[in-house]
XYZ file of C-alpha atoms in Angstrom:
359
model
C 175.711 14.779 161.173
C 173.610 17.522 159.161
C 174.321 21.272 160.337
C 171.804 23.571 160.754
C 170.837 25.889 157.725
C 172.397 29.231 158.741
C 169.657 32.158 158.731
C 170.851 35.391 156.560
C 169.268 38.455 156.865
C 169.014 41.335 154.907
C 169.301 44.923 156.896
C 168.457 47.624 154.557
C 166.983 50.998 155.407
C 167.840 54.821 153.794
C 170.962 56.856 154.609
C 171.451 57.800 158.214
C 168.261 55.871 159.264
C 170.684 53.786 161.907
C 172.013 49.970 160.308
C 174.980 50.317 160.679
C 174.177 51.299 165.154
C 171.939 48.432 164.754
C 174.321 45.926 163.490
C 177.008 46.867 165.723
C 174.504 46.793 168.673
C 174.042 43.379 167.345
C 177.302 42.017 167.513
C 177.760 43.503 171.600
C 174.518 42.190 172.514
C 174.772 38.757 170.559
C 175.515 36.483 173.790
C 178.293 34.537 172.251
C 176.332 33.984 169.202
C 178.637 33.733 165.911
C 177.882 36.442 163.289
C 178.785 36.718 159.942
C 178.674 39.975 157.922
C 177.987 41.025 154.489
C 178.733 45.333 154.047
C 179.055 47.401 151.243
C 181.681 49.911 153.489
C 183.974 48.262 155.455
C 184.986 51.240 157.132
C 181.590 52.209 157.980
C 181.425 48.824 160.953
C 183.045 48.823 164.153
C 186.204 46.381 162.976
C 187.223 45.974 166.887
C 183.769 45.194 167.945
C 184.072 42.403 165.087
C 187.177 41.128 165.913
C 186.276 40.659 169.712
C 182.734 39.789 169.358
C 183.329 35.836 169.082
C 183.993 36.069 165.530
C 186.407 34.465 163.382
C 189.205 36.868 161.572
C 187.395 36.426 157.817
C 183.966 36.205 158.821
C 183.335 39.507 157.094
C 182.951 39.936 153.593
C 183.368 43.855 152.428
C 182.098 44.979 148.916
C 183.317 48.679 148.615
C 182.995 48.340 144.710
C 179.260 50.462 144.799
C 175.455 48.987 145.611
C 175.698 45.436 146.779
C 172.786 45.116 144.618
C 174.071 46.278 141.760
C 177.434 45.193 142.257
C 176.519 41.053 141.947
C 174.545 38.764 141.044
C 173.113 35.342 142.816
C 175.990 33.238 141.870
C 178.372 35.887 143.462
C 176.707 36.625 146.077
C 176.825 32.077 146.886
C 180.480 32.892 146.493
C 180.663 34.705 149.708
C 177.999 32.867 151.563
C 179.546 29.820 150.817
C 182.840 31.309 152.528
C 180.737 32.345 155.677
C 179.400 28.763 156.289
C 181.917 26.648 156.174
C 181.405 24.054 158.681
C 184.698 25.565 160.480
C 183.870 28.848 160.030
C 180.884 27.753 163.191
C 178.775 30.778 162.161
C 174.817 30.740 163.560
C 173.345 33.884 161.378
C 174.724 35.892 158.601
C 173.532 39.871 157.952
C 173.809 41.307 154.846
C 173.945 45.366 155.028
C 172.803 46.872 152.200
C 173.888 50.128 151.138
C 171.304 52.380 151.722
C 170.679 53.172 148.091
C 170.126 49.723 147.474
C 166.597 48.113 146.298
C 165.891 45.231 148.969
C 163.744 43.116 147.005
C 166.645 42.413 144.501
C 168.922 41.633 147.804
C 165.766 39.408 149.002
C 165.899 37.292 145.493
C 169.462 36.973 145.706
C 169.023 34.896 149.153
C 166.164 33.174 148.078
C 167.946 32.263 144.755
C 170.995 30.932 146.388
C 172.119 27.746 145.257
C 173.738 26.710 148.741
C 172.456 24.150 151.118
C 173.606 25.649 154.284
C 171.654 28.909 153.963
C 168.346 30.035 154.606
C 166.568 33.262 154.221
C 166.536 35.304 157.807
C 164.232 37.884 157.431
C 164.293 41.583 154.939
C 164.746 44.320 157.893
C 164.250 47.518 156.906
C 165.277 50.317 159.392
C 164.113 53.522 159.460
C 164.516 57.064 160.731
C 161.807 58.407 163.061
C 162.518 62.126 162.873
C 163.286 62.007 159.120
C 160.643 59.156 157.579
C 158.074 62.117 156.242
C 161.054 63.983 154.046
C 162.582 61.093 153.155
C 159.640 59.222 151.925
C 158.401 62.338 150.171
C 161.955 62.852 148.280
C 162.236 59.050 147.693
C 159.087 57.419 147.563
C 159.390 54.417 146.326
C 160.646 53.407 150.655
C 156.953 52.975 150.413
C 157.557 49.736 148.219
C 160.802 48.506 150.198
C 158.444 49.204 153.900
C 155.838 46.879 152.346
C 158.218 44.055 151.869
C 159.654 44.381 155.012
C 159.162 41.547 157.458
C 160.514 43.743 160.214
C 160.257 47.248 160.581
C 162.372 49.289 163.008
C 161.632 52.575 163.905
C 164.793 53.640 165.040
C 165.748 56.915 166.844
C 162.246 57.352 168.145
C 163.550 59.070 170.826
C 163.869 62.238 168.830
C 159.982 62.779 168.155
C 157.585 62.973 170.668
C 154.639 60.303 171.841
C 151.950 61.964 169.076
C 154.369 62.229 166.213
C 155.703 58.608 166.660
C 152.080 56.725 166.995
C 150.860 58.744 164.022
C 154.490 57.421 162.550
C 153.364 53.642 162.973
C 149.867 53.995 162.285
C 151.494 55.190 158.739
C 154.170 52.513 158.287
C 151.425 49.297 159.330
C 149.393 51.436 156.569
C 151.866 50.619 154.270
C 151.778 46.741 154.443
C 155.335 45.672 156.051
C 155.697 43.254 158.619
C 155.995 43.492 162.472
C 157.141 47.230 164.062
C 159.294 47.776 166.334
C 160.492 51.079 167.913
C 163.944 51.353 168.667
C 166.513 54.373 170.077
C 170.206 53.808 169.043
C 168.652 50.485 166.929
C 168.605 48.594 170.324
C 166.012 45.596 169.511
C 166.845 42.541 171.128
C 168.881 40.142 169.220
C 165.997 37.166 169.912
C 163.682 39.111 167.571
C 166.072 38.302 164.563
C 167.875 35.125 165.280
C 168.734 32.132 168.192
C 171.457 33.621 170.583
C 173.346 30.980 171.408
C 173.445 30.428 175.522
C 176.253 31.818 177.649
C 177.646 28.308 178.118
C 178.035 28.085 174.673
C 181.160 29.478 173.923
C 183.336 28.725 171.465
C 186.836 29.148 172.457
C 186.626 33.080 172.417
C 186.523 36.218 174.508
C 183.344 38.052 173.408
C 182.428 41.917 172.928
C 179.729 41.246 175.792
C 182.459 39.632 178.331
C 184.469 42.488 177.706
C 181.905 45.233 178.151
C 180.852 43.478 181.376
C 184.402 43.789 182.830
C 184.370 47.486 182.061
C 180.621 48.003 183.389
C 182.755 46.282 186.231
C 185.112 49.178 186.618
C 181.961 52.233 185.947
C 183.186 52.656 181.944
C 180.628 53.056 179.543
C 179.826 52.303 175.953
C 181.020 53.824 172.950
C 177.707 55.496 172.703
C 178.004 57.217 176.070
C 175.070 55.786 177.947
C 175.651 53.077 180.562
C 174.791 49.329 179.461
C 172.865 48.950 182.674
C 169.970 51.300 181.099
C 170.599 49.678 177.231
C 169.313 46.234 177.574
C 166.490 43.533 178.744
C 163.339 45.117 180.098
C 163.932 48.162 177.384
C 164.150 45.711 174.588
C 161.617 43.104 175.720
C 159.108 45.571 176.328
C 158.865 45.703 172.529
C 157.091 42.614 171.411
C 155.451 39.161 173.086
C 156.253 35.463 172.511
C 154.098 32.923 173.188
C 155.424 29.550 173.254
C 153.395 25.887 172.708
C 154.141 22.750 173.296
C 152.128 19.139 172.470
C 152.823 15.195 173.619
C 150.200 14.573 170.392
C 151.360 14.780 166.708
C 150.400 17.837 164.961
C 147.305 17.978 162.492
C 149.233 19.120 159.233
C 146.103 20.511 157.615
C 145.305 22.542 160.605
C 149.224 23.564 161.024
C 149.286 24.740 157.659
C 146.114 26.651 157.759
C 147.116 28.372 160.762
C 150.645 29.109 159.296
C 148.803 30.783 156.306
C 146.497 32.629 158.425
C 149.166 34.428 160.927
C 148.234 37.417 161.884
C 149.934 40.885 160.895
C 152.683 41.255 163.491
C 153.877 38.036 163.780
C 157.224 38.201 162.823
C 159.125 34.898 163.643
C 157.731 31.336 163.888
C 160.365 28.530 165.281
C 160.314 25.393 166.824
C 159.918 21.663 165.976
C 156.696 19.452 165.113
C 155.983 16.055 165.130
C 153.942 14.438 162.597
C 153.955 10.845 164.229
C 153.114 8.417 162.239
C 152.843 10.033 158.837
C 156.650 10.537 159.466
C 157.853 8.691 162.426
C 161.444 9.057 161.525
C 161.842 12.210 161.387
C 160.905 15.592 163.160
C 159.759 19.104 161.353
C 162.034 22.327 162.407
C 160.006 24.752 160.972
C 161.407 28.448 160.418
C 158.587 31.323 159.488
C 159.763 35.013 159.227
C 157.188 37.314 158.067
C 155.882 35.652 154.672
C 158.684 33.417 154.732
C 158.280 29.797 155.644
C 160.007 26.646 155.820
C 160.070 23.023 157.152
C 163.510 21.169 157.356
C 162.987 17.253 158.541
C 166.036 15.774 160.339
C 166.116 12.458 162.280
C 164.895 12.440 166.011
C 168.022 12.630 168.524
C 168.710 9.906 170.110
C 166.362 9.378 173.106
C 164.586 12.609 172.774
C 161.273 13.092 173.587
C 158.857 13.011 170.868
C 157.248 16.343 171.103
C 156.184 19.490 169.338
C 157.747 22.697 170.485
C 156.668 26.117 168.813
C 157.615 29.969 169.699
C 155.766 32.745 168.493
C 156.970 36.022 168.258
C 155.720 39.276 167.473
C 154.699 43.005 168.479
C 150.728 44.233 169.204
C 149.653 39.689 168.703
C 146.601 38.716 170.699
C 148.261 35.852 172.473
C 145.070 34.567 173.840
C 143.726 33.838 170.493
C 147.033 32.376 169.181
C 146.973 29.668 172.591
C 143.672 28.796 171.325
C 144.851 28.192 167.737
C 147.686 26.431 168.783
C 145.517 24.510 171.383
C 143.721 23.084 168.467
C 146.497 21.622 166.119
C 147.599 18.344 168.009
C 145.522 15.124 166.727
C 142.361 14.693 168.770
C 142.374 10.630 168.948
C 141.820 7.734 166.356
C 139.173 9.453 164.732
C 140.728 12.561 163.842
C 144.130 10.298 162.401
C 145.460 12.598 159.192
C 145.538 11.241 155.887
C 148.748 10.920 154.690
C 148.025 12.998 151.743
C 148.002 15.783 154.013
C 151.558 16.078 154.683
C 152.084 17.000 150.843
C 151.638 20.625 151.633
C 154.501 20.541 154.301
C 156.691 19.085 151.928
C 155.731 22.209 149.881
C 158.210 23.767 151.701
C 161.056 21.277 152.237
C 164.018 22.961 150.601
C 164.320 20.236 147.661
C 167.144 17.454 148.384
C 170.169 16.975 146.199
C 170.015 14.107 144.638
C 173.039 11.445 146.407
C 172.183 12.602 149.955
């Protein structure tokens, strides 16, 4: 059996903006899902909220030697993703965070450029502070160029400027070209914006953070942040962006797929799912993974009797999910007359990862 290709992301942002609150509200709120981290500081994460949050003991990799950046190259950097997905090691995303001196397009290449089957890019995430963005991106402007690369934005601690200040805030960040935006207070987003969570009856073999903190919420504690979980999580953090999701008993069109994949719209920050191509590949099925500019098809056998279907989900902040339905509405193959040629699959395969030869 293949594994899955394990998403990494890259979490970058300025001093103080709020990764290292974000990652750590990442591994309470992951659901059982397996993280992996990447830091420059190890003493800068939460090692308890590790330790407990469904992870194994030395699925954290700490580079205190300066800018990750700086500090390796490609082939180093495989070294320790190659250590976070081992096939025992049962990890489902990896986040890399960056110091935040570090230049995240060189951190970006380095995933891109890894040499190791079992990894995929995730997703540049750049995080940034609300009441600080105008001094810091007048004393360091090139946060301009790392914003515009972003496929996620979050706008953390938006809390601490008012309603004015923060829309005139993202009507200046979407100016600068990034991705999707997201506001955030604490750098609560909802784990589904960045990777799978794995379901609650998923476990595997381990206490998590999130059983824990719901047998203190049990007894009236509170977080380590002082505000009761009860007012932290789901409506707050779905309120943020919309999904749409699609489904089709007909094969996809790969021409049209493709042209709508090139044509998303700004906002539209994750595209997952699986597509069937019928008979121009009836052996296989298409997961395809998008993240901002990012995309990717991986073909893998249809399960035993599963039924042959395409599933999509779309997910983004400010998307007109009436016109996406209609785009999607349009993809499956009409009837006989609208059969693909087979040619037309050559621009999925544009974006198979290529196969080691012997496989």
């Amino acid at each position: 059996m293949t594994s899955k290709p394990v998403p990494v992301i890259v979490l970058a942002g300025f001093l103080g903006s709020g990764k290292t609150t974000l990652l750590n509200h990442l591994l309470r709120a992951s659901r059982g899902t397996r993280i992996g981290v990447v830091v420059n500081d190890f003493g800068a994460i939460e090692i308890d909220a590790m330790t407990v949050a469904g992870q194994l003991g030395d699925s954290t990799v700490s580079l205190g030697n300066g800018c990750l950046c700086c500090a390796v190259d490609a082939s180093e950097l495989d070294v320790f993703l190659d250590r976070l997905t081992r096939p025992d090691a049962r990890l489902d995303v990896i986040v890399i965070e960056a110091s935040g001196l570090a230049e995240p397009q060189e951190l970006v290449r380095m995933v891109l450029a890894s040499e190791n089957e079992r990894v995929m890019y995730g997703g540049l995430v750049e995080v940034v502070d609300a009441a600080e963005f105008d001094a810091t991106l007048e004393r360091h402007p090139e946060i301009a160029r790392h914003l515009g690369i972003a496929d996620l934005v979050v706008l953390n601690k938006a809390d601490r400027v008012d309603d004015a200040a923060g829309q005139r805030l993202r009507e200046r960040i979407r100016a600068l070209g990034g991705g999707a935006l997201v506001s955030a207070t604490y750098g609560r987003i909802d784990p589904e914006l960045l990777f799978e969570c794995r379901p609650r009856g998923e476990r595997v073999g381990q206490l998590s953070f999130e059983d824990l903190r719901e047998e203190e919420d049990g007894d009236g504690h509170q977080g380590g942040d002082g505000h009761p979980h009860g007012q932290a999580h789901d409506g707050h953090l779905h309120a943020a962006y919309e999904s749409v999701s699609f489904t089709a008993d007909e094969p996809l069109h790969p021409r049209r797929l493709l042209d709508f994949l090139d044509s998303r719209p700004e906002g539209l920050y994750r595209i997952k799912g699986f597509v069937d191509f019928g008979a121009l590949d009836p052996r296989n099925r298409y997961a395809v993974h998008a993240v901002g500019r990012f995309l990717r098809f991986h073909p893998e056998p249809w399960p035993a009797g599963e039924r042959r279907q395409s599933g999509i989900v779309l997910i983004g902040s400010g998307i007109d999910s009436a016109a996406l339905r209609k785009e999607l509405d349009a993809l499956p193959v009409a009837g006989p007359q609208d059969a693909p040629d087979e040619h037309t699959m050559w621009g999925v395969l544009r974006f198979v990862p290529d196969v080691p030869e012997g496989s």
